[in-house]
Amino acid sequence: MLVDDIGDVTITNDGATILKMLEAEHPVAKVLVELVEFQDREVGDGTTSIVIVAAEFLKRANDLVRNKIHLTSIMSGYRLAMREACKYVEEKLAVKVRLH
C-alpha cells in the first residue's frame, strides 16, 4: 500500500508501479527506477525480478568495495560475467529458427 503526497492510496504488488511512484533521489535508486521502466516498456513483466537481481549485484559489489576491491575491477568482473553468461545462453539455451 502506497500513500502519495495528497493522501491517495494505491494498493499493488507490481514492482513497476511501486518504483514509478517513488520519488527517488539517490543515484542508485534512480538507476533502479530507470531499469524497471525499461523492463516494463520492453517486456511488460519481470520488473520485481529485475530489482531483486540488481539489488543482489549491488549487495555483492558493496561487499567487494568493503574488502578494498577497486570499482573498476568490480565492473570488469561484472562485464566478463555478462559476456560469459550471454555466450552460455547463445551456445546452450538458444534455439535457432528459420523464418520463411
GROMACS .gro file of C-alpha atoms in nm:
model
  100
    1MET     CA    1   0.000   0.000   0.000
    2LEU     CA    2   0.141   0.337  -0.105
    3VAL     CA    3   0.014   0.678   0.001
    4ASP     CA    4   0.113   0.980  -0.210
    5ASP     CA    5   0.156   1.344  -0.103
    6ILE     CA    6  -0.215   1.425  -0.126
    7GLY     CA    7  -0.327   1.110   0.052
    8ASP     CA    8  -0.430   0.897  -0.245
    9VAL     CA    9  -0.383   0.529  -0.170
   10THR     CA   10  -0.254   0.273  -0.419
   11ILE     CA   11  -0.255  -0.098  -0.337
   12THR     CA   12  -0.035  -0.307  -0.564
   13ASN     CA   13   0.222  -0.583  -0.574
   14ASP     CA   14   0.355  -0.468  -0.913
   15GLY     CA   15   0.720  -0.367  -0.889
   16ALA     CA   16   0.694  -0.121  -1.177
   17THR     CA   17   0.401   0.060  -1.018
   18ILE     CA   18   0.575   0.080  -0.682
   19LEU     CA   19   0.902   0.216  -0.821
   20LYS     CA   20   0.729   0.463  -1.052
   21MET     CA   21   0.552   0.613  -0.753
   22LEU     CA   22   0.872   0.658  -0.554
   23GLU     CA   23   1.044   0.992  -0.562
   24ALA     CA   24   1.395   0.854  -0.583
   25GLU     CA   25   1.679   1.089  -0.502
   26HIS     CA   26   1.972   0.853  -0.452
   27PRO     CA   27   2.160   0.789  -0.780
   28VAL     CA   28   2.137   0.411  -0.741
   29ALA     CA   29   1.764   0.431  -0.670
   30LYS     CA   30   1.720   0.641  -0.984
   31VAL     CA   31   1.905   0.379  -1.187
   32LEU     CA   32   1.677   0.107  -1.047
   33VAL     CA   33   1.369   0.311  -1.139
   34GLU     CA   34   1.502   0.357  -1.494
   35LEU     CA   35   1.582  -0.015  -1.514
   36VAL     CA   36   1.229  -0.107  -1.412
   37GLU     CA   37   1.073   0.140  -1.655
   38PHE     CA   38   1.283  -0.004  -1.938
   39GLN     CA   39   1.193  -0.363  -1.843
   40ASP     CA   40   0.824  -0.275  -1.821
   41ARG     CA   41   0.830  -0.093  -2.155
   42GLU     CA   42   1.024  -0.363  -2.343
   43VAL     CA   43   0.883  -0.681  -2.187
   44GLY     CA   44   0.585  -0.581  -1.973
   45ASP     CA   45   0.675  -0.826  -1.699
   46GLY     CA   46   0.959  -0.925  -1.468
   47THR     CA   47   1.012  -0.589  -1.302
   48THR     CA   48   1.023  -0.727  -0.948
   49SER     CA   49   1.270  -0.996  -1.054
   50ILE     CA   50   1.491  -0.734  -1.220
   51VAL     CA   51   1.504  -0.531  -0.899
   52ILE     CA   52   1.588  -0.838  -0.692
   53VAL     CA   53   1.872  -0.938  -0.927
   54ALA     CA   54   2.006  -0.581  -0.947
   55ALA     CA   55   1.990  -0.546  -0.569
   56GLU     CA   56   2.191  -0.865  -0.528
   57PHE     CA   57   2.455  -0.738  -0.771
   58LEU     CA   58   2.473  -0.414  -0.571
   59LYS     CA   59   2.496  -0.601  -0.241
   60ARG     CA   60   2.781  -0.818  -0.370
   61ALA     CA   61   2.959  -0.514  -0.515
   62ASN     CA   62   2.928  -0.338  -0.180
   63ASP     CA   63   3.089  -0.639  -0.009
   64LEU     CA   64   3.377  -0.623  -0.258
   65VAL     CA   65   3.424  -0.248  -0.204
   66ARG     CA   66   3.437  -0.307   0.170
   67ASN     CA   67   3.712  -0.561   0.103
   68LYS     CA   68   3.910  -0.289  -0.077
   69ILE     CA   69   3.842  -0.411  -0.432
   70HIS     CA   70   3.853  -0.115  -0.671
   71LEU     CA   71   3.531  -0.023  -0.853
   72THR     CA   72   3.692  -0.067  -1.196
   73SER     CA   73   3.788  -0.423  -1.104
   74ILE     CA   74   3.434  -0.495  -0.988
   75MET     CA   75   3.288  -0.356  -1.311
   76SER     CA   76   3.539  -0.553  -1.519
   77GLY     CA   77   3.434  -0.868  -1.339
   78TYR     CA   78   3.065  -0.798  -1.394
   79ARG     CA   79   3.126  -0.728  -1.764
   80LEU     CA   80   3.323  -1.052  -1.803
   81ALA     CA   81   3.045  -1.243  -1.626
   82MET     CA   82   2.786  -1.083  -1.857
   83ARG     CA   83   2.980  -1.184  -2.168
   84GLU     CA   84   3.020  -1.539  -2.041
   85ALA     CA   85   2.651  -1.562  -1.947
   86CYS     CA   86   2.545  -1.436  -2.291
   87LYS     CA   87   2.781  -1.681  -2.458
   88TYR     CA   88   2.639  -1.967  -2.249
   89VAL     CA   89   2.279  -1.872  -2.333
   90GLU     CA   90   2.363  -1.847  -2.702
   91GLU     CA   91   2.552  -2.177  -2.715
   92LYS     CA   92   2.348  -2.392  -2.475
   93LEU     CA   93   2.000  -2.250  -2.440
   94ALA     CA   94   1.906  -2.062  -2.757
   95VAL     CA   95   1.721  -2.244  -3.032
   96LYS     CA   96   1.772  -2.123  -3.388
   97VAL     CA   97   1.461  -2.099  -3.602
   98ARG     CA   98   1.417  -2.034  -3.970
   99LEU     CA   99   1.179  -1.768  -4.090
  100HIS     CA  100   1.025  -1.828  -4.431
   0.00000   0.00000   0.00000
